[in-house]
Every structure is written in structure tokens, then in C-alpha cells.
PDB file of C-alpha atoms and ligand atoms in Angstrom:
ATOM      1  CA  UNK A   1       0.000   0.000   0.000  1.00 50.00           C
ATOM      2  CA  UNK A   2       1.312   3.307  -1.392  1.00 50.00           C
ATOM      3  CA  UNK A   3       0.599   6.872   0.797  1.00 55.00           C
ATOM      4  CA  UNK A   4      -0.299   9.462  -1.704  1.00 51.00           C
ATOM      5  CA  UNK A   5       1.052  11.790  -0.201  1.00 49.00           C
ATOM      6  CA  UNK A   6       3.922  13.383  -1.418  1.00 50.00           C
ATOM      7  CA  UNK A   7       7.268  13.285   0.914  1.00 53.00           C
ATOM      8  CA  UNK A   8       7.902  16.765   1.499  1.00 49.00           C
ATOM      9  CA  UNK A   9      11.202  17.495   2.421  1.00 56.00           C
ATOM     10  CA  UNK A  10      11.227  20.109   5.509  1.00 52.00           C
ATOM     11  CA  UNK A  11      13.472  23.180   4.961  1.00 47.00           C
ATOM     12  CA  UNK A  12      15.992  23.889   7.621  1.00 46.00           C
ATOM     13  CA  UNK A  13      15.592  27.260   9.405  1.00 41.00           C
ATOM     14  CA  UNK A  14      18.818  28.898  10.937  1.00 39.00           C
ATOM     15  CA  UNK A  15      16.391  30.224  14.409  1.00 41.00           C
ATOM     16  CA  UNK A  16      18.032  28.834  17.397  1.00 46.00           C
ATOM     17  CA  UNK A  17      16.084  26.821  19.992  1.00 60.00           C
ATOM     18  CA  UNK A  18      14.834  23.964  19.261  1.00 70.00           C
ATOM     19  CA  UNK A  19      12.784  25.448  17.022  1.00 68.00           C
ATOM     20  CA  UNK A  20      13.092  23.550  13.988  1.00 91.00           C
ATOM     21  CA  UNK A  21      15.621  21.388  15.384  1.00 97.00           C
ATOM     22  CA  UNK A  22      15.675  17.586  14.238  1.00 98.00           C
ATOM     23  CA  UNK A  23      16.533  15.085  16.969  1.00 98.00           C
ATOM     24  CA  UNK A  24      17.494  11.133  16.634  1.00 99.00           C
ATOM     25  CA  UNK A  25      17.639   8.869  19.406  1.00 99.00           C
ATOM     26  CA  UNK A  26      18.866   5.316  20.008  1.00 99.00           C
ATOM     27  CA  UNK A  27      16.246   4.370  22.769  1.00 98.00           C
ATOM     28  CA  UNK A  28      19.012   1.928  24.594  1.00 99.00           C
ATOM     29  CA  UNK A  29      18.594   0.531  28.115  1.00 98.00           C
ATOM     30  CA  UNK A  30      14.867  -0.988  27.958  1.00 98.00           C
ATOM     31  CA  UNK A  31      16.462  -4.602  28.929  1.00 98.00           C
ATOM     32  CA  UNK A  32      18.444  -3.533  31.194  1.00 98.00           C
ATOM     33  CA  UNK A  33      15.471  -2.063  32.994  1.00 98.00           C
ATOM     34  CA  UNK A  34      13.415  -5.034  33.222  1.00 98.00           C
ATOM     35  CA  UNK A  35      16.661  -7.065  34.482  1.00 98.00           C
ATOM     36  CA  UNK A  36      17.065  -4.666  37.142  1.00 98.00           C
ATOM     37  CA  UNK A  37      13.040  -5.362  38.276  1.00 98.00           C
ATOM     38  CA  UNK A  38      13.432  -9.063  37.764  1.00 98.00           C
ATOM     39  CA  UNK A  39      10.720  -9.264  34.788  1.00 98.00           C
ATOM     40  CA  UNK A  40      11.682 -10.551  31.036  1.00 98.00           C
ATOM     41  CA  UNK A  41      13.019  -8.081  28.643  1.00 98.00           C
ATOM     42  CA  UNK A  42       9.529  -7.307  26.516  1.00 98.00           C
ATOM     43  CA  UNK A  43       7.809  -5.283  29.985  1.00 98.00           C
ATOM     44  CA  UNK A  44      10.886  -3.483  29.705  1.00 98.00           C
ATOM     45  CA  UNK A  45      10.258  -2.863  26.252  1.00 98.00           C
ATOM     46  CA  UNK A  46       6.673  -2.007  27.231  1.00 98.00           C
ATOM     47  CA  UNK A  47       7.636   0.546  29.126  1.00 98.00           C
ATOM     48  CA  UNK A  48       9.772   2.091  26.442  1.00 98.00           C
ATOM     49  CA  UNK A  49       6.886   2.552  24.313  1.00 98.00           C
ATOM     50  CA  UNK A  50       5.358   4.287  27.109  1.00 98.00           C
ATOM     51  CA  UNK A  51       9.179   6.320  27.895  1.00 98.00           C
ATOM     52  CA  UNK A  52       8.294   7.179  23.624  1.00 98.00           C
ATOM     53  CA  UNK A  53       4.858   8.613  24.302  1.00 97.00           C
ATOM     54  CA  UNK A  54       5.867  10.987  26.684  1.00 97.00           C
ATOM     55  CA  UNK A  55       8.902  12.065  24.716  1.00 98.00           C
ATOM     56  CA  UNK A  56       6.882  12.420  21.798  1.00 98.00           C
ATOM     57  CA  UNK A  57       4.745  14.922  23.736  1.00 97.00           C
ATOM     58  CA  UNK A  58       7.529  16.950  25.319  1.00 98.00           C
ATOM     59  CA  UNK A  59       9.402  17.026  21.928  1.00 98.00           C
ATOM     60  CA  UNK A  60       5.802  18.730  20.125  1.00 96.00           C
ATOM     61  CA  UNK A  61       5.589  20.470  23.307  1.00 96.00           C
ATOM     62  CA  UNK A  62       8.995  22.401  22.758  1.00 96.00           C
ATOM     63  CA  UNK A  63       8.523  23.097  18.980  1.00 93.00           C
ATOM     64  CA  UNK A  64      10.777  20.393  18.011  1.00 97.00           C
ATOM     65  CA  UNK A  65      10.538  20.052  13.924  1.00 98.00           C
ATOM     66  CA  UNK A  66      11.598  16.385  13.205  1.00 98.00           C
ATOM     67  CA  UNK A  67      12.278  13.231  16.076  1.00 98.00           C
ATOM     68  CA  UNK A  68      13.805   9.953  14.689  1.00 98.00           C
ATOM     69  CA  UNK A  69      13.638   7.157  16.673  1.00 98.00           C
ATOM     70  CA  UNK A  70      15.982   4.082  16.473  1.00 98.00           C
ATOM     71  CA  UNK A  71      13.304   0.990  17.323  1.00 98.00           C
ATOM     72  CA  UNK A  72      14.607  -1.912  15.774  1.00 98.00           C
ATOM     73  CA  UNK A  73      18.132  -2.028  14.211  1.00 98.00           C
ATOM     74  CA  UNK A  74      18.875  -4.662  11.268  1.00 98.00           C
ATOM     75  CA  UNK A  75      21.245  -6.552  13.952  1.00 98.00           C
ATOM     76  CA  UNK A  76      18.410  -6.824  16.344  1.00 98.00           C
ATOM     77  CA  UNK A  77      17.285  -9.655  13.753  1.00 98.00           C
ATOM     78  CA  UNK A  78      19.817 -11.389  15.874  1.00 98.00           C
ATOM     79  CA  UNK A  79      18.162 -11.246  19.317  1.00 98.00           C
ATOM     80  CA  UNK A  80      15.937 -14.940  20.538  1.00 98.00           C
ATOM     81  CA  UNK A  81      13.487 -15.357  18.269  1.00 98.00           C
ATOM     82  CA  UNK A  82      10.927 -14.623  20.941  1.00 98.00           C
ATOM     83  CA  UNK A  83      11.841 -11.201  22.024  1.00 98.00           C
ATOM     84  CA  UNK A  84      12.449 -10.001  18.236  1.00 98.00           C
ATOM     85  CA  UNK A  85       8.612 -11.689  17.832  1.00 98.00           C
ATOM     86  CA  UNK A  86       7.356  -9.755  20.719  1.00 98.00           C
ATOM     87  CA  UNK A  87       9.320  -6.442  19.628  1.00 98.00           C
ATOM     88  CA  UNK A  88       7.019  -6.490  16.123  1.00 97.00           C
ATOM     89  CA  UNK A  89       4.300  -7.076  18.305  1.00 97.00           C
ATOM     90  CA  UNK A  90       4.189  -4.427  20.191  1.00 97.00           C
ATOM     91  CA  UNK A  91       4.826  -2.137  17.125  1.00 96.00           C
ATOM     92  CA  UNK A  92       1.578  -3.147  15.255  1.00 95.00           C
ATOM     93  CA  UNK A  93       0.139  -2.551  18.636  1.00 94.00           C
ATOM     94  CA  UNK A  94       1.423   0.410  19.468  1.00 95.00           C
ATOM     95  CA  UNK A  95       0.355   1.561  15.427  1.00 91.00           C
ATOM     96  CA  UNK A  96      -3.341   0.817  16.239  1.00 87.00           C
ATOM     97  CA  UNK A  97      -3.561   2.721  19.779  1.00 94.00           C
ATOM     98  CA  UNK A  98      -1.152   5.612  19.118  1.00 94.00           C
ATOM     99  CA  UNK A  99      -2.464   7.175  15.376  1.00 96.00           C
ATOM    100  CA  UNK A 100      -5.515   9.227  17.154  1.00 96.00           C
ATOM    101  CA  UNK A 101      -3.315  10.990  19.730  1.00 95.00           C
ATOM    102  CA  UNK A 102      -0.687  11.411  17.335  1.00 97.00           C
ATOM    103  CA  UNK A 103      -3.526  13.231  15.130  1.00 97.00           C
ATOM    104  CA  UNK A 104      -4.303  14.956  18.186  1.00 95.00           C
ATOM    105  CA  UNK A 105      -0.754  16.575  18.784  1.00 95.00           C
ATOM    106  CA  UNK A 106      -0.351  17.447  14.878  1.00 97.00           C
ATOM    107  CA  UNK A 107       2.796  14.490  14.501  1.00 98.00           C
ATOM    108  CA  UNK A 108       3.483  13.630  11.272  1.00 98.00           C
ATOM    109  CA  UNK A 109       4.874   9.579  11.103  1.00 98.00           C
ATOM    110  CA  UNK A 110       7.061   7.610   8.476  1.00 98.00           C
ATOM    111  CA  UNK A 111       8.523   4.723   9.150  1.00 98.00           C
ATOM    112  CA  UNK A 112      11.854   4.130   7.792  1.00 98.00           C
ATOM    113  CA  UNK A 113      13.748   1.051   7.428  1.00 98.00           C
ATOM    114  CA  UNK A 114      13.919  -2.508   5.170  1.00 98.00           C
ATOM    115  CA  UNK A 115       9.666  -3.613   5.269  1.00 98.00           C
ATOM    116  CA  UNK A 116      10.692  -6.051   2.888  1.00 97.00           C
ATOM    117  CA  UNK A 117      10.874  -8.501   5.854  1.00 97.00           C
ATOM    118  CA  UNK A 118       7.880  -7.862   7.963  1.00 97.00           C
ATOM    119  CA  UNK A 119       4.731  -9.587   8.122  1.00 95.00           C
ATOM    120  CA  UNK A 120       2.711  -8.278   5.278  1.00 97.00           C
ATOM    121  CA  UNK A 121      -0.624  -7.041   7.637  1.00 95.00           C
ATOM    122  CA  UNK A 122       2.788  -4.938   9.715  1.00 96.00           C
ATOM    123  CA  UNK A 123       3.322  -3.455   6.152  1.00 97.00           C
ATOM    124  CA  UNK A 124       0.033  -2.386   5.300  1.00 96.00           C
ATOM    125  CA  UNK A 125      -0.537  -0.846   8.843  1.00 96.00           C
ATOM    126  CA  UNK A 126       2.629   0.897   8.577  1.00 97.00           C
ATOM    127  CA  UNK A 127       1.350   2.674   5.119  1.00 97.00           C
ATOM    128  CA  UNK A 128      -2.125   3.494   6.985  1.00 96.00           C
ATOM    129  CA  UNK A 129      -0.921   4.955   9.392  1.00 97.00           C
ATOM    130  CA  UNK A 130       1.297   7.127   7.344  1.00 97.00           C
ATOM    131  CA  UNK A 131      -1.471   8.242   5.374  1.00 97.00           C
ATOM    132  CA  UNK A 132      -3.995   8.651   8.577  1.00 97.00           C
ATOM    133  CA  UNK A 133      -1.504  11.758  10.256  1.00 98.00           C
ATOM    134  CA  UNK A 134       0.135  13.253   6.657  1.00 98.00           C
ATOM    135  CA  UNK A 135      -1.798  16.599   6.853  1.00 98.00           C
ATOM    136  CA  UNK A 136       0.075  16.766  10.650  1.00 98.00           C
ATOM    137  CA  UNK A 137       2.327  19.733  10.435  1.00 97.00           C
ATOM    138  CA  UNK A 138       3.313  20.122  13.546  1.00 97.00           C
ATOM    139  CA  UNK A 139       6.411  17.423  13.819  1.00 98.00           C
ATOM    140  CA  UNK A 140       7.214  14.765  11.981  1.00 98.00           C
ATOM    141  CA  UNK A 141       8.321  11.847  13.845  1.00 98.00           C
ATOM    142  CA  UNK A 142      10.087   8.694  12.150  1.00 98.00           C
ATOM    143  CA  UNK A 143      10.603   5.273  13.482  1.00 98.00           C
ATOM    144  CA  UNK A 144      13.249   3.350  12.143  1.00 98.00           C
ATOM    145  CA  UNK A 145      12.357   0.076  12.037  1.00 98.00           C
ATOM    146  CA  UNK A 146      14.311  -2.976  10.382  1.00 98.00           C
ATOM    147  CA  UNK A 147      16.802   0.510   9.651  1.00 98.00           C
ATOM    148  CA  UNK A 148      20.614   0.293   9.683  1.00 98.00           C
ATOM    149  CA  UNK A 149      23.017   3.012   8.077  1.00 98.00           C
ATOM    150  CA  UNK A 150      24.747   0.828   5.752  1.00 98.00           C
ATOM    151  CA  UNK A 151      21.465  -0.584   4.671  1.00 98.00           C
ATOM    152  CA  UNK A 152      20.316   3.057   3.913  1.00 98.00           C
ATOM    153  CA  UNK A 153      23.371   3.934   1.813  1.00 98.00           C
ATOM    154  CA  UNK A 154      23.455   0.711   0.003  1.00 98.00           C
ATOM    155  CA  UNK A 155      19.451   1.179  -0.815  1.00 98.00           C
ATOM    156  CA  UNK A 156      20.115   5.038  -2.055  1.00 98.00           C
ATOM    157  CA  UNK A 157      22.798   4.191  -4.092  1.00 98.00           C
ATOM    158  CA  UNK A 158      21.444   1.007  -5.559  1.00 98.00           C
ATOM    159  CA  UNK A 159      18.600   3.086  -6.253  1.00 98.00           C
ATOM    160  CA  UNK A 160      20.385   5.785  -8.348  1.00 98.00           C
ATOM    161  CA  UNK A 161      22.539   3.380 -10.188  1.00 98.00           C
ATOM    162  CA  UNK A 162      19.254   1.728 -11.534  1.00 98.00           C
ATOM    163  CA  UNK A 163      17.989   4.878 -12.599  1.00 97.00           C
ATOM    164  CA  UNK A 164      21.445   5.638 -14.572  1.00 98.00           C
ATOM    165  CA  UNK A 165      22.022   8.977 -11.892  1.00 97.00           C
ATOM    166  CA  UNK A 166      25.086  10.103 -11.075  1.00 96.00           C
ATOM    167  CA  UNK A 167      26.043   9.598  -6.934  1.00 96.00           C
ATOM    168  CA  UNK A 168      26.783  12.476  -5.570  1.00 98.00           C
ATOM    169  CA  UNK A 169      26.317  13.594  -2.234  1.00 97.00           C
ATOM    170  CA  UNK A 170      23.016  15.880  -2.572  1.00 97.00           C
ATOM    171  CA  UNK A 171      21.576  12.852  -4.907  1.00 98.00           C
ATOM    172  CA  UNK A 172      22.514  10.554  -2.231  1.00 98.00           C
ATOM    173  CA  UNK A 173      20.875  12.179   0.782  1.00 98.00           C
ATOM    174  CA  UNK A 174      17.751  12.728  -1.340  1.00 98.00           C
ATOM    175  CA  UNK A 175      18.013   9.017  -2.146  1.00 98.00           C
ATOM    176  CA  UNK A 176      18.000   7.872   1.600  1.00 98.00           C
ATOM    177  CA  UNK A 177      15.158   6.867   4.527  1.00 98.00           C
ATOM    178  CA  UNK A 178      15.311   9.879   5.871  1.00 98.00           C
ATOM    179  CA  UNK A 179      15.203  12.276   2.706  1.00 98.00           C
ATOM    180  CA  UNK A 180      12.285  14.146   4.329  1.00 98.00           C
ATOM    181  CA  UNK A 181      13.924  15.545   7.160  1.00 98.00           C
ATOM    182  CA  UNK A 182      17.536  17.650   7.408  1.00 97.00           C
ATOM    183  CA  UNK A 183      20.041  15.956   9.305  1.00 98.00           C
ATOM    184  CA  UNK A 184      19.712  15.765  12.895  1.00 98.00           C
ATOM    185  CA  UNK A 185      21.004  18.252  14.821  1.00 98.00           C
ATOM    186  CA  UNK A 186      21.251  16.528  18.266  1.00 98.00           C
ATOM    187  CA  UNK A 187      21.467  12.244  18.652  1.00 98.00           C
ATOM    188  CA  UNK A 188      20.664  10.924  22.077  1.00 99.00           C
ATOM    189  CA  UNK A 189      21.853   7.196  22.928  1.00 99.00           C
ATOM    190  CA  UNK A 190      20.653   6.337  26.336  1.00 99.00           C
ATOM    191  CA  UNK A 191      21.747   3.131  28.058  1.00 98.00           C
ATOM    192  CA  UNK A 192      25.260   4.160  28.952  1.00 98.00           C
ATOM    193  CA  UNK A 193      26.783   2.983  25.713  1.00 98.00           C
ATOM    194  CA  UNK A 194      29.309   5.070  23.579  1.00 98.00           C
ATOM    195  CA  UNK A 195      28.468   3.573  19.963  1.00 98.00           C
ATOM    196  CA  UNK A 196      26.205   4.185  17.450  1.00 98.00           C
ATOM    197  CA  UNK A 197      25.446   0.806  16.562  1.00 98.00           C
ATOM    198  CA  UNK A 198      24.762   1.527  12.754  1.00 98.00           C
ATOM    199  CA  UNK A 199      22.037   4.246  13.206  1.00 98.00           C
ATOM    200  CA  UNK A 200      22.048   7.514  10.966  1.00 98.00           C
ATOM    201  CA  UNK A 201      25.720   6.546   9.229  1.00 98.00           C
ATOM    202  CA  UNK A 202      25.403   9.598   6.663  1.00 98.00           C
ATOM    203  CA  UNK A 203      23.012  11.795   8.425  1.00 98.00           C
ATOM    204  CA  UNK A 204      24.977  11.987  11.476  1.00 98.00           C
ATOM    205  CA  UNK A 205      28.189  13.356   9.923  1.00 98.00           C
ATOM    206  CA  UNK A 206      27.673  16.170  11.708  1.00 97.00           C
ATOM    207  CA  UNK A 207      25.288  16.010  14.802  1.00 98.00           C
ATOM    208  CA  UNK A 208      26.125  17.092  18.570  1.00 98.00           C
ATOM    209  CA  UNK A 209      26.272  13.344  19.748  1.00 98.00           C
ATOM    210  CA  UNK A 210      24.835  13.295  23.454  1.00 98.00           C
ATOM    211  CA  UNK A 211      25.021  10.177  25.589  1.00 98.00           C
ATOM    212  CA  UNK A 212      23.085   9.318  29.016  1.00 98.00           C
ATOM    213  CA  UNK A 213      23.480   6.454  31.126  1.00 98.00           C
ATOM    214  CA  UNK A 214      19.984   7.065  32.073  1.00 98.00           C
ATOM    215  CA  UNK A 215      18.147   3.632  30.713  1.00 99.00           C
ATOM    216  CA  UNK A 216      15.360   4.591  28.169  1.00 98.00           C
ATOM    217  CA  UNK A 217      12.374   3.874  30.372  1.00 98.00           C
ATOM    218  CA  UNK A 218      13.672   6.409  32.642  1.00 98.00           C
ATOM    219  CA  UNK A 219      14.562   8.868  29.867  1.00 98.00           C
ATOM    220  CA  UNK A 220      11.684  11.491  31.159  1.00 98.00           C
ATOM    221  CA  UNK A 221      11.169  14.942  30.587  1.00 98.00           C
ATOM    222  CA  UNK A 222      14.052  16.692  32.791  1.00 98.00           C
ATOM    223  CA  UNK A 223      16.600  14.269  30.971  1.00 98.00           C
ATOM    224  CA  UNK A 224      15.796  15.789  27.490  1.00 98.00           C
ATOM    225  CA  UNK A 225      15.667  19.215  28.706  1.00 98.00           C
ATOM    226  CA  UNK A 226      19.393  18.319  30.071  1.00 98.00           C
ATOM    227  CA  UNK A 227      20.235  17.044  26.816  1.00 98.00           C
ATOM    228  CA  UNK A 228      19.010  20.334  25.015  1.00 98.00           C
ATOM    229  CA  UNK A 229      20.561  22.305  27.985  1.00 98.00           C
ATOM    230  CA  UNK A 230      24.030  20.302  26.923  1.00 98.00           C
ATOM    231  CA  UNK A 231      23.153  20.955  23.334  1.00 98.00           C
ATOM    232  CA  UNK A 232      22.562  24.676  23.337  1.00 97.00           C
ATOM    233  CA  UNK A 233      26.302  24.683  25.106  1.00 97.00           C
ATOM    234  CA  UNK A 234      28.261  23.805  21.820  1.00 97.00           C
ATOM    235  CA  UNK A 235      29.374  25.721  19.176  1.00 96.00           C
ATOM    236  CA  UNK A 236      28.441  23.735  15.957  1.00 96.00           C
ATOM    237  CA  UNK A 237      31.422  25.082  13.901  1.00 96.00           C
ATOM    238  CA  UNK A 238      31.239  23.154  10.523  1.00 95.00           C
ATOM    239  CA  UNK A 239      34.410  23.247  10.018  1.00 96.00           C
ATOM    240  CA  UNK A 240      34.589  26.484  10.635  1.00 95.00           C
ATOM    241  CA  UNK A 241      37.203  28.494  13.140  1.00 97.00           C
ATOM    242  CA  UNK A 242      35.411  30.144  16.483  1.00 97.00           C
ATOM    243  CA  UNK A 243      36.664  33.345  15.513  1.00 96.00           C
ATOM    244  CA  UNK A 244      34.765  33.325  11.871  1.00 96.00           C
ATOM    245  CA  UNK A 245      31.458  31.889  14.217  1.00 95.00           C
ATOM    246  CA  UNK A 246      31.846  34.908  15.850  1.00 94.00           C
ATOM    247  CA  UNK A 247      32.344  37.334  13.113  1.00 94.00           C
ATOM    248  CA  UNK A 248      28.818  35.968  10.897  1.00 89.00           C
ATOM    249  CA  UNK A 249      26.521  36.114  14.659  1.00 83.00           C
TER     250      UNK A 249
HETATM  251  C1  IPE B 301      16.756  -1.052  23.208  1.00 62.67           C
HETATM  252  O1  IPE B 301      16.847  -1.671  24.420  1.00 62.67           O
HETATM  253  C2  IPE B 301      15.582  -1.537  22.410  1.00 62.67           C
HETATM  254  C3  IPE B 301      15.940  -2.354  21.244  1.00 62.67           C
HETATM  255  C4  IPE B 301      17.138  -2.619  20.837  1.00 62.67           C
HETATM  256  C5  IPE B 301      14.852  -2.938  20.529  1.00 62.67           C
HETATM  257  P1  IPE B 301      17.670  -3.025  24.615  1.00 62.67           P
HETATM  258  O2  IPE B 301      16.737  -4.164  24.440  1.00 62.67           O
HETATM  259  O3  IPE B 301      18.858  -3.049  23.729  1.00 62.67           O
HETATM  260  O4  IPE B 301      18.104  -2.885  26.106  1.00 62.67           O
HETATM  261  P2  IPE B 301      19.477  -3.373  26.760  1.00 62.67           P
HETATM  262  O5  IPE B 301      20.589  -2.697  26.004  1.00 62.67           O
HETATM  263  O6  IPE B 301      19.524  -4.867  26.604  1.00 62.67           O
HETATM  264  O7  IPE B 301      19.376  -2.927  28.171  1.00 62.67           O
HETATM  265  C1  IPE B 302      20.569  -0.159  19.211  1.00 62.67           C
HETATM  266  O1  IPE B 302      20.533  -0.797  20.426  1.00 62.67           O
HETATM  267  C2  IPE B 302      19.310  -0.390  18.455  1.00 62.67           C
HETATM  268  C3  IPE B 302      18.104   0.190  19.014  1.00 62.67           C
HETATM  269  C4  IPE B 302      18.011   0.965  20.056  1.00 62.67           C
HETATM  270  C5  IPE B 302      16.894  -0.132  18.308  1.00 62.67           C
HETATM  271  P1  IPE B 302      21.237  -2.231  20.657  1.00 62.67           P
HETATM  272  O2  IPE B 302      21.078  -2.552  22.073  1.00 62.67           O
HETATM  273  O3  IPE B 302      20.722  -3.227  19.674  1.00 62.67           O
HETATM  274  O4  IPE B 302      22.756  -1.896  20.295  1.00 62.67           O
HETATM  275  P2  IPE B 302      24.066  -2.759  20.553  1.00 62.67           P
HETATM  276  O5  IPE B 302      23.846  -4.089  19.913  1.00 62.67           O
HETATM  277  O6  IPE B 302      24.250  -2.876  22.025  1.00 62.67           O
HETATM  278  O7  IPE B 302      25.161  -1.969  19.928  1.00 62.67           O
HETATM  279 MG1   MG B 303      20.772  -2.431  24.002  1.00 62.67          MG
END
């Protein structure tokens, strides 16, 4: 099932804030969570879909443009076969219950990642629920699902060779998952680790890269205001000296 609706690619806006601002996170921890409360891994992934409500909400709350959300990575294929059944689970469920309140708070969803692989009645919710918010213009949020980096640049490249285009780097970026967003400006790992375990390989290039050892469940609304806090602290220079940042402020 196709949306009809037309990507639209979002135009990035130089007002500071986060106004306009795009962030990713790798939602890390959610195991880890249940461990510590002696219960199996999936209520811990439970309450990360709850921990991605609420964020959700304080990111539309504080004007955020885009959110991308790392849900399922191409490695997690690799997890028992039982938890990775329960994770796509609790995504079509989470599809059928969320779509009205994300309506509700103006939030824009795409999914982005390989749907090659995933039950077929997954795939057609996924499109439906695309269609159902795409007049939301508030934020646009984007699970990545089935998504790795190198998948993404192998699948935007593969798609301009067929089509006989030349690669370069503005083709490529409009080729990829995430052509309808700019790059993010901010990416959040929670869970204590210092990777990004094949997430946003070529949008990345240039994010702040801010990591909590908060687990995701317990990612609430004070830990994303200190990430933004942390955020609005650098100076993104691209490439640039601090004295020439100075001179074009
Ligand atoms: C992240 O939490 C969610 C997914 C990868 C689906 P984890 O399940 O990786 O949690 P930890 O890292 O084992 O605590
Ligand atoms: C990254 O978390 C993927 C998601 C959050 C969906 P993992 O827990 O799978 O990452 P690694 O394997 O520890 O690097
Ligand atoms: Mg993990």
C-alpha cells in the first residue's frame, strides 16, 4: 500500500532553539530495565513505548521540527526469536492505539527502514498509518524500524545506479530513509553505551552526539531538557574556526 502523499522534504531554518531542530535517538537501556526489576526483557520494552509517548509529547511540546527514533536495528534480527517476535508485536500494537493521539498533537509519522521482511498485515498498517496523520504539520516523527546506516546507503545508491544517476552527495541524501527531514542536529543514545550501533551513518556526519546512562524507560522529561541544555552549550562550527562563528553572529 502506497501513501499518496507526497514526501515533502522540511526546509531547515537557521532560528536557534529547538525550534526547527531535528533530533534522533537510540532508545538503549529498555532490557536492562526489566533485568534490574526481575521481569523478562519485553515489559521493559513495554515501558519504552510508554518512555516514547511521553517524549513524543515533550518534543511537540517544545517546537521540536523532526524526532527519529531508532526501534529496531537490522542486527536486532539477531536477538531470541521470541523477544524479536514480541518487539514487532508491540509495534503493530502500538500503530493501532497511538495514530488518534498522534492526530491529536499534529505528529506527522514515516517509518523508515527494510519492510521487505515484515509480516505483510505490519506493512500495510505501517502505510495506513502514514497516510492517517500526513496533513500533521506540527512534527514529523520517524521510526526506524528494520533501519541500519549501511542498509540506507546501500538502498540510495542502488537506487540511483538503476535509474542511470550520477552519486553524488546531494543525490545521495535525497536518495536515503530519511530524505524528508535535514540531518539531525542533536542524537541521544541512552543506556550508557558510547556507539552508534549503525544508526544515521550519513546523516549523522555532523550532529552534537549526546550520551546518558539514564536507561530509556527512565529517559523522562528533565533528561531531554538536560540534553538540550548540553546541546545549546556547543558551538556547531562546521568546520569552521570560532573566531569566523563569531564574526557571521
Ligand atoms: C533497546 O533496548 C531496544 C531495542 C534494541 C529494541 P535493549 O533491548 O537493547 O536494552 P538493553 O541494552 O539490553 O538494556
Ligand atoms: C541499538 O541498540 C538499536 C536500538 C536501540 C533499536 P542495541 O542494544 O541493539 O545496540 P548494541 O547491539 O548494544 O550496539
Ligand atoms: Mg541495548
Amino acid at each position: 500500500m502506497e501513501c499518496l502523499f507526497q514526501r515533502t522534504r522540511l526546509t531547515r531554518s537557521t532560528q536557534n532553539a529547538e525550534r526547527k531542530m531535528h533530533i534522533a535517538i537510540v532508545m538503549d537501556g529498555n532490557g536492562r530495565w526489566a533485568k534490574q526489576r526481575f521481569m523478562p526483557r519485553v515489559a521493559g520494552h513495554r515501558q519504552g513505548v510508554e518512555a516514547l509517548r511521553r517524549c513524543i509529547r515533550a518534543c511537540a511540546r517544545r517546537d521540536v521540527q523532526a524526532l527519529t527514533v531508532f526501534a529496531f536495528s537490522s542486527e536486532n534480527w539477531n536477538r531470541p526469536l521470541d523477544e524479536v517476535s514480541a518487539l514487532i508485536r508491540l509495534l503493530g500494537k502500538a500503530l493501532a492505539r497511538e495514530v488518534p493521539e498522534l492526530n491529536t498533537n499534529g505528529v506527522r509519522l514515516y517509518f523508515a527502514g527494510d519492510r521487505q521482511p515484515l509480516p505483510e498485515h505490519l506493512r500495510n498498517e505501517l502505510a495506513r498509518a502514514e497516510c492517517a496523520t500526513a496533513a500533521n504539520r506540527r512534527m514529523v516523527l520517524t521510526v526506524c524500524f528494520n533501519y541500519g546506516g549501511r542498509w540506507d546507503i546501500v538502498q540510495a545508491a542502488a537506487r540511483l545506479a538503476a535509474q542511470g544517476q550520477p552519486i553524488t552527495e546531494a543525490a545521495l541524501s535525497g536518495a536515503l530513509a530519511l530524505a524528508h527531514v535535514h540531518d539531525p542536529d542533536l542524537l541521544i543514545r541512552t543506556g550508557g553505551e558510547l556507539r552508534i550501533s549503525n544508526f544515521l551513518l550519513w546523516q549523522c556526519a555532523y550532529s552534537e552526539l549526546y550520551f546518558s546512562d539514564k536507561l530509556w524507560p527512565d529517559f523522562d522529561e528533565a533528561a531531554l531538557d538536560e540534553a538540550l541544555a548540553a546541546y545549546r552549550a556547543r558551538e556547531r562550527r562546521f568546520g569552521r574556526t570560532t573566531e569566523q562563528m563569531q564574526r557571521s553572529a
